[in-house]
PDB file of C-alpha atoms in Angstrom:
ATOM      1  CA  HIS L 831       0.000   0.000   0.000  1.00  0.00           C
ATOM      2  CA  ALA L 832       2.858   2.369   0.788  1.00  0.00           C
ATOM      3  CA  ASN L 833       4.249   1.768  -2.699  1.00  0.00           C
ATOM      4  CA  ALA L 834       0.881   2.500  -4.331  1.00  0.00           C
ATOM      5  CA  LYS L 835       0.549   5.672  -2.264  1.00  0.00           C
ATOM      6  CA  ALA L 836       4.037   6.778  -3.269  1.00  0.00           C
ATOM      7  CA  LYS L 837       3.083   6.334  -6.946  1.00  0.00           C
ATOM      8  CA  GLY L 838       0.000   8.545  -6.465  1.00  0.00           C
ATOM      9  CA  PHE L 839      -2.734   5.922  -6.583  1.00  0.00           C
ATOM     10  CA  TRP L 840      -4.281   7.090  -3.300  1.00  0.00           C
ATOM     11  CA  ASP L 841      -3.824  10.877  -3.610  1.00  0.00           C
ATOM     12  CA  GLU L 842      -7.592  11.098  -3.912  1.00  0.00           C
ATOM     13  CA  PRO L 843     -10.134   8.776  -2.280  1.00  0.00           C
ATOM     14  CA  ARG L 844     -11.018   5.898  -4.579  1.00  0.00           C
ATOM     15  CA  ASN L 845     -14.414   4.295  -4.842  1.00  0.00           C
ATOM     16  CA  THR L 846     -14.792   0.619  -4.079  1.00  0.00           C
ATOM     17  CA  GLY L 847     -16.302  -0.265  -7.452  1.00  0.00           C
ATOM     18  CA  GLU L 848     -13.383   1.265  -9.353  1.00  0.00           C
ATOM     19  CA  VAL L 849     -10.809  -0.580  -7.253  1.00  0.00           C
ATOM     20  CA  PHE L 850     -12.605  -3.898  -7.617  1.00  0.00           C
ATOM     21  CA  MET L 851     -13.087  -3.481 -11.363  1.00  0.00           C
ATOM     22  CA  LEU L 852      -9.348  -2.896 -11.725  1.00  0.00           C
ATOM     23  CA  ILE L 853      -8.796  -6.190  -9.896  1.00  0.00           C
ATOM     24  CA  VAL L 854     -11.301  -7.880 -12.207  1.00  0.00           C
ATOM     25  CA  SER L 855      -9.401  -6.486 -15.197  1.00  0.00           C
ATOM     26  CA  GLU L 856      -6.273  -8.220 -13.872  1.00  0.00           C
ATOM     27  CA  LEU L 857      -8.241 -11.481 -13.674  1.00  0.00           C
ATOM     28  CA  GLY L 858      -9.214 -11.035 -17.323  1.00  0.00           C
ATOM     29  CA  LYS L 859      -5.604 -10.358 -18.321  1.00  0.00           C
ATOM     30  CA  ALA L 860      -4.532 -13.478 -16.392  1.00  0.00           C
ATOM     31  CA  LEU L 861      -7.010 -15.592 -18.349  1.00  0.00           C
ATOM     32  CA  GLU L 862      -5.845 -14.120 -21.667  1.00  0.00           C
ATOM     33  CA  ALA L 863      -2.208 -14.801 -20.771  1.00  0.00           C
ATOM     34  CA  HIS L 864      -3.108 -18.373 -19.818  1.00  0.00           C
ATOM     35  CA  ARG L 865      -5.087 -18.847 -23.061  1.00  0.00           C
ATOM     36  CA  SER L 866      -2.127 -17.577 -25.062  1.00  0.00           C
ATOM     37  CA  GLY L 867       0.330 -19.761 -23.180  1.00  0.00           C
ATOM     38  CA  LYS L 868       2.197 -16.690 -22.029  1.00  0.00           C
ATOM     39  CA  ARG L 869       4.191 -17.923 -19.033  1.00  0.00           C
ATOM     40  CA  ALA L 870       7.128 -16.370 -17.225  1.00  0.00           C
ATOM     41  CA  ASP L 871      10.555 -17.543 -18.288  1.00  0.00           C
ATOM     42  CA  MET L 872      12.290 -17.461 -14.921  1.00  0.00           C
ATOM     43  CA  GLU L 873      15.370 -19.342 -16.148  1.00  0.00           C
ATOM     44  CA  GLN L 874      15.924 -16.746 -18.858  1.00  0.00           C
ATOM     45  CA  HIS L 875      15.256 -13.874 -16.426  1.00  0.00           C
ATOM     46  CA  ILE L 876      17.773 -15.207 -13.920  1.00  0.00           C
ATOM     47  CA  SER L 877      20.437 -16.330 -16.397  1.00  0.00           C
ATOM     48  CA  VAL L 878      20.516 -13.295 -18.661  1.00  0.00           C
ATOM     49  CA  GLY L 879      23.631 -11.383 -17.887  1.00  0.00           C
ATOM     50  CA  HIS L 880      24.128  -7.752 -18.614  1.00  0.00           C
ATOM     51  CA  ASN L 881      27.052  -5.731 -19.752  1.00  0.00           C
ATOM     52  CA  ASP L 882      28.658  -2.824 -17.970  1.00  0.00           C
ATOM     53  CA  SER L 883      26.940  -0.290 -20.227  1.00  0.00           C
ATOM     54  CA  VAL L 884      23.591  -0.983 -18.519  1.00  0.00           C
ATOM     55  CA  SER L 885      22.869  -0.306 -14.854  1.00  0.00           C
ATOM     56  CA  ASP L 886      21.547  -3.093 -12.630  1.00  0.00           C
ATOM     57  CA  ALA L 887      18.180  -1.309 -12.404  1.00  0.00           C
ATOM     58  CA  ASP L 888      17.923  -0.948 -16.184  1.00  0.00           C
ATOM     59  CA  TRP L 889      18.982  -4.569 -16.674  1.00  0.00           C
ATOM     60  CA  PHE L 890      16.284  -5.741 -14.250  1.00  0.00           C
ATOM     61  CA  LYS L 891      13.606  -3.688 -16.013  1.00  0.00           C
ATOM     62  CA  ILE L 892      14.599  -4.945 -19.466  1.00  0.00           C
ATOM     63  CA  SER L 893      14.779  -8.546 -18.297  1.00  0.00           C
ATOM     64  CA  PHE L 894      11.452  -8.282 -16.468  1.00  0.00           C
ATOM     65  CA  GLU L 895       9.730  -6.807 -19.508  1.00  0.00           C
ATOM     66  CA  ASN L 896      11.142  -9.525 -21.790  1.00  0.00           C
ATOM     67  CA  CYS L 897      10.714 -12.558 -19.532  1.00  0.00           C
ATOM     68  CA  ILE L 898       7.922 -11.891 -17.027  1.00  0.00           C
ATOM     69  CA  LYS L 899       5.719  -8.880 -17.789  1.00  0.00           C
ATOM     70  CA  ASP L 900       2.143  -9.610 -18.893  1.00  0.00           C
ATOM     71  CA  THR L 901       2.488 -13.351 -18.272  1.00  0.00           C
ATOM     72  CA  PHE L 902      -0.015 -15.471 -16.367  1.00  0.00           C
ATOM     73  CA  GLU L 903       2.171 -15.381 -13.260  1.00  0.00           C
ATOM     74  CA  ASP L 904       2.596 -11.608 -13.505  1.00  0.00           C
ATOM     75  CA  GLU L 905      -1.144 -11.002 -13.807  1.00  0.00           C
ATOM     76  CA  ILE L 906      -1.966 -13.236 -10.816  1.00  0.00           C
ATOM     77  CA  ALA L 907       0.660 -11.297  -8.850  1.00  0.00           C
ATOM     78  CA  ASP L 908      -1.106  -8.080  -9.924  1.00  0.00           C
ATOM     79  CA  VAL L 909      -4.426  -9.454  -8.638  1.00  0.00           C
ATOM     80  CA  VAL L 910      -2.931 -10.153  -5.224  1.00  0.00           C
ATOM     81  CA  ILE L 911      -1.058  -6.831  -5.084  1.00  0.00           C
ATOM     82  CA  ARG L 912      -4.245  -4.890  -5.841  1.00  0.00           C
ATOM     83  CA  ILE L 913      -6.267  -6.867  -3.298  1.00  0.00           C
ATOM     84  CA  LEU L 914      -3.675  -6.333  -0.568  1.00  0.00           C
ATOM     85  CA  ASP L 915      -3.358  -2.640  -1.447  1.00  0.00           C
ATOM     86  CA  TRP L 916      -7.107  -2.145  -1.078  1.00  0.00           C
ATOM     87  CA  CYS L 917      -7.161  -4.171   2.160  1.00  0.00           C
ATOM     88  CA  ALA L 918      -4.493  -1.919   3.669  1.00  0.00           C
ATOM     89  CA  TYR L 919      -6.377   1.212   2.575  1.00  0.00           C
ATOM     90  CA  ARG L 920      -9.659  -0.018   4.077  1.00  0.00           C
ATOM     91  CA  ASN L 921      -8.002  -1.631   7.120  1.00  0.00           C
ATOM     92  CA  ILE L 922      -9.350  -5.036   6.133  1.00  0.00           C
ATOM     93  CA  GLY L 923      -7.683  -7.892   7.983  1.00  0.00           C
ATOM     94  CA  VAL L 924      -5.784 -10.461   5.967  1.00  0.00           C
ATOM     95  CA  SER L 925      -5.009 -13.784   7.595  1.00  0.00           C
ATOM     96  CA  ALA L 926      -3.449 -17.065   6.613  1.00  0.00           C
ATOM     97  CA  SER L 927      -6.565 -19.157   6.868  1.00  0.00           C
ATOM     98  CA  ASP L 928      -6.644 -22.839   6.054  1.00  0.00           C
ATOM     99  CA  ARG L 929     -10.348 -22.936   5.145  1.00  0.00           C
ATOM    100  CA  LEU L 930      -9.563 -23.459   1.486  1.00  0.00           C
ATOM    101  CA  SER L 931      -6.044 -24.805   1.739  1.00  0.00           C
ATOM    102  CA  ASP L 932      -7.136 -28.433   1.400  1.00  0.00           C
ATOM    103  CA  PHE L 933      -7.581 -28.214  -2.343  1.00  0.00           C
ATOM    104  CA  GLN L 934      -7.314 -30.771  -5.089  1.00  0.00           C
ATOM    105  CA  VAL L 935      -4.961 -29.798  -7.900  1.00  0.00           C
ATOM    106  CA  SER L 936      -7.514 -31.130 -10.388  1.00  0.00           C
ATOM    107  CA  ASP L 937      -9.967 -28.499  -9.079  1.00  0.00           C
ATOM    108  CA  TYR L 938      -7.566 -25.879 -10.420  1.00  0.00           C
ATOM    109  CA  ASP L 939      -7.142 -27.292 -13.932  1.00  0.00           C
ATOM    110  CA  ARG L 940      -9.844 -25.087 -15.378  1.00  0.00           C
ATOM    111  CA  VAL L 941      -8.240 -21.707 -14.864  1.00  0.00           C
ATOM    112  CA  GLY L 942     -11.307 -19.764 -16.033  1.00  0.00           C
ATOM    113  CA  ASP L 943     -13.448 -21.411 -13.356  1.00  0.00           C
ATOM    114  CA  VAL L 944     -10.881 -20.634 -10.682  1.00  0.00           C
ATOM    115  CA  LEU L 945     -10.565 -17.001 -11.753  1.00  0.00           C
ATOM    116  CA  MET L 946     -14.358 -16.752 -11.720  1.00  0.00           C
ATOM    117  CA  ASP L 947     -14.306 -18.062  -8.130  1.00  0.00           C
ATOM    118  CA  VAL L 948     -11.893 -15.255  -7.228  1.00  0.00           C
ATOM    119  CA  ASN L 949     -14.199 -12.800  -8.996  1.00  0.00           C
ATOM    120  CA  GLN L 950     -17.212 -14.130  -7.104  1.00  0.00           C
ATOM    121  CA  CYS L 951     -15.438 -13.665  -3.772  1.00  0.00           C
ATOM    122  CA  LEU L 952     -14.544 -10.115  -4.751  1.00  0.00           C
ATOM    123  CA  CYS L 953     -18.097  -9.299  -5.886  1.00  0.00           C
ATOM    124  CA  VAL L 954     -19.484 -10.389  -2.526  1.00  0.00           C
ATOM    125  CA  ALA L 955     -16.748  -8.441  -0.730  1.00  0.00           C
ATOM    126  CA  CYS L 956     -17.512  -5.343  -2.821  1.00  0.00           C
ATOM    127  CA  THR L 957     -21.226  -5.584  -2.063  1.00  0.00           C
ATOM    128  CA  ASN L 958     -20.548  -5.902   1.651  1.00  0.00           C
ATOM    129  CA  GLN L 959     -17.944  -3.119   1.560  1.00  0.00           C
ATOM    130  CA  ARG L 960     -20.435  -0.762  -0.031  1.00  0.00           C
ATOM    131  CA  SER L 961     -22.772  -1.534   2.878  1.00  0.00           C
ATOM    132  CA  ILE L 962     -19.959  -0.666   5.299  1.00  0.00           C
ATOM    133  CA  ASP L 963     -19.501   2.646   3.502  1.00  0.00           C
ATOM    134  CA  PHE L 964     -23.040   3.601   4.507  1.00  0.00           C
ATOM    135  CA  VAL L 965     -23.483   1.777   7.813  1.00  0.00           C
ATOM    136  CA  ASP L 966     -20.412   0.385   9.527  1.00  0.00           C
ATOM    137  CA  SER L 967     -21.557  -3.076  10.446  1.00  0.00           C
ATOM    138  CA  GLU L 968     -19.246  -5.575  12.143  1.00  0.00           C
ATOM    139  CA  ARG L 969     -21.089  -8.396  10.384  1.00  0.00           C
ATOM    140  CA  ASN L 970     -20.423  -6.809   6.989  1.00  0.00           C
ATOM    141  CA  ARG L 971     -16.772  -6.146   7.885  1.00  0.00           C
ATOM    142  CA  GLU L 972     -16.314  -9.818   8.803  1.00  0.00           C
ATOM    143  CA  ALA L 973     -17.989 -10.859   5.535  1.00  0.00           C
ATOM    144  CA  VAL L 974     -15.625  -8.604   3.564  1.00  0.00           C
ATOM    145  CA  GLU L 975     -12.598 -10.041   5.364  1.00  0.00           C
ATOM    146  CA  GLU L 976     -13.765 -13.601   4.778  1.00  0.00           C
ATOM    147  CA  CYS L 977     -14.405 -13.037   1.070  1.00  0.00           C
ATOM    148  CA  VAL L 978     -11.139 -11.212   0.481  1.00  0.00           C
ATOM    149  CA  ASN L 979      -9.166 -13.865   2.335  1.00  0.00           C
ATOM    150  CA  ASP L 980     -10.910 -16.569   0.305  1.00  0.00           C
ATOM    151  CA  ALA L 981      -9.926 -14.766  -2.912  1.00  0.00           C
ATOM    152  CA  LEU L 982      -6.307 -14.586  -1.748  1.00  0.00           C
ATOM    153  CA  ILE L 983      -6.247 -18.259  -0.747  1.00  0.00           C
ATOM    154  CA  ILE L 984      -7.666 -19.260  -4.126  1.00  0.00           C
ATOM    155  CA  CYS L 985      -4.908 -17.251  -5.852  1.00  0.00           C
ATOM    156  CA  CYS L 986      -2.275 -18.993  -3.697  1.00  0.00           C
ATOM    157  CA  ASN L 987      -3.751 -22.404  -4.447  1.00  0.00           C
ATOM    158  CA  LEU L 988      -3.900 -21.600  -8.150  1.00  0.00           C
ATOM    159  CA  ALA L 989      -0.223 -20.625  -8.140  1.00  0.00           C
ATOM    160  CA  ASP L 990       0.643 -23.890  -6.404  1.00  0.00           C
ATOM    161  CA  ALA L 991      -1.418 -25.908  -8.877  1.00  0.00           C
ATOM    162  CA  GLN L 992       0.127 -24.065 -11.831  1.00  0.00           C
ATOM    163  CA  GLY L 993       3.619 -24.579 -10.435  1.00  0.00           C
ATOM    164  CA  PHE L 994       4.866 -21.090  -9.697  1.00  0.00           C
ATOM    165  CA  ASP L 995       6.013 -19.172  -6.640  1.00  0.00           C
ATOM    166  CA  LEU L 996       3.438 -16.449  -6.154  1.00  0.00           C
ATOM    167  CA  ILE L 997       5.443 -14.611  -3.495  1.00  0.00           C
ATOM    168  CA  GLN L 998       8.446 -14.469  -5.820  1.00  0.00           C
ATOM    169  CA  HIS L 999       6.291 -12.997  -8.589  1.00  0.00           C
ATOM    170  CA  ILE L1000       4.753 -10.450  -6.226  1.00  0.00           C
ATOM    171  CA  GLU L1001       8.235  -9.371  -5.124  1.00  0.00           C
ATOM    172  CA  LEU L1002       9.429  -9.113  -8.725  1.00  0.00           C
ATOM    173  CA  LYS L1003       6.367  -7.079  -9.725  1.00  0.00           C
ATOM    174  CA  MET L1004       6.801  -4.750  -6.766  1.00  0.00           C
ATOM    175  CA  LYS L1005      10.445  -4.210  -7.747  1.00  0.00           C
ATOM    176  CA  TYR L1006       9.383  -3.537 -11.337  1.00  0.00           C
ATOM    177  CA  ASN L1007       6.588  -1.181 -10.255  1.00  0.00           C
ATOM    178  CA  ALA L1008       9.145   0.849  -8.304  1.00  0.00           C
ATOM    179  CA  THR L1009      10.819   1.674 -11.641  1.00  0.00           C
ATOM    180  CA  ARG L1010       7.606   2.970 -13.187  1.00  0.00           C
ATOM    181  CA  GLU L1011       6.413   6.555 -13.443  1.00  0.00           C
ATOM    182  CA  ARG L1012       3.715   8.139 -11.286  1.00  0.00           C
ATOM    183  CA  LEU L1013       0.354   6.367 -11.644  1.00  0.00           C
ATOM    184  CA  HIS L1014       2.225   4.023 -13.985  1.00  0.00           C
ATOM    185  CA  GLY L1015       1.451   6.512 -16.740  1.00  0.00           C
ATOM    186  CA  LYS L1016      -2.319   6.280 -16.286  1.00  0.00           C
ATOM    187  CA  LYS L1017      -4.994   8.778 -15.238  1.00  0.00           C
ATOM    188  CA  TYR L1018      -5.925   6.798 -12.087  1.00  0.00           C
TER     189      TYR L1018
END
């Protein structure tokens, strides 16, 4: 959240629907990357050396853009980053729950279904959050936390089933985002 604030994303209050639709757009990009077979090439990213004419920061950015950016792993990392950013802004608790951790890998073979499950969790959370905006209800706050945590757990399980380290991709994306301009060149 501090990184998003530093890039200007929270200079003005943001409405819940806008934030959640941006998360949904990341889900859509993840599905498109998966459909296209666009996967991160971590071996290439790690093994590519650079010459002395390029700084370490520039090398990282070039390598990230060529080997990781806009891949399935990168988009799932974006989903989680946006969810956690919003949770920090709204003071929504995030916990390592095991409610959904007992998953079957075969349940995660149909990526579109899994991404729709994440979307469903977020839609319920958004609906409950909008209720909190008008009447702060502890029941609604707990429902938001439960739904958001479920969405995060599903993303973690999906990463496991698809064979990638989600935390590593989040860290790489955060490092890449630090190199980007204010608002990442967008209006909001």
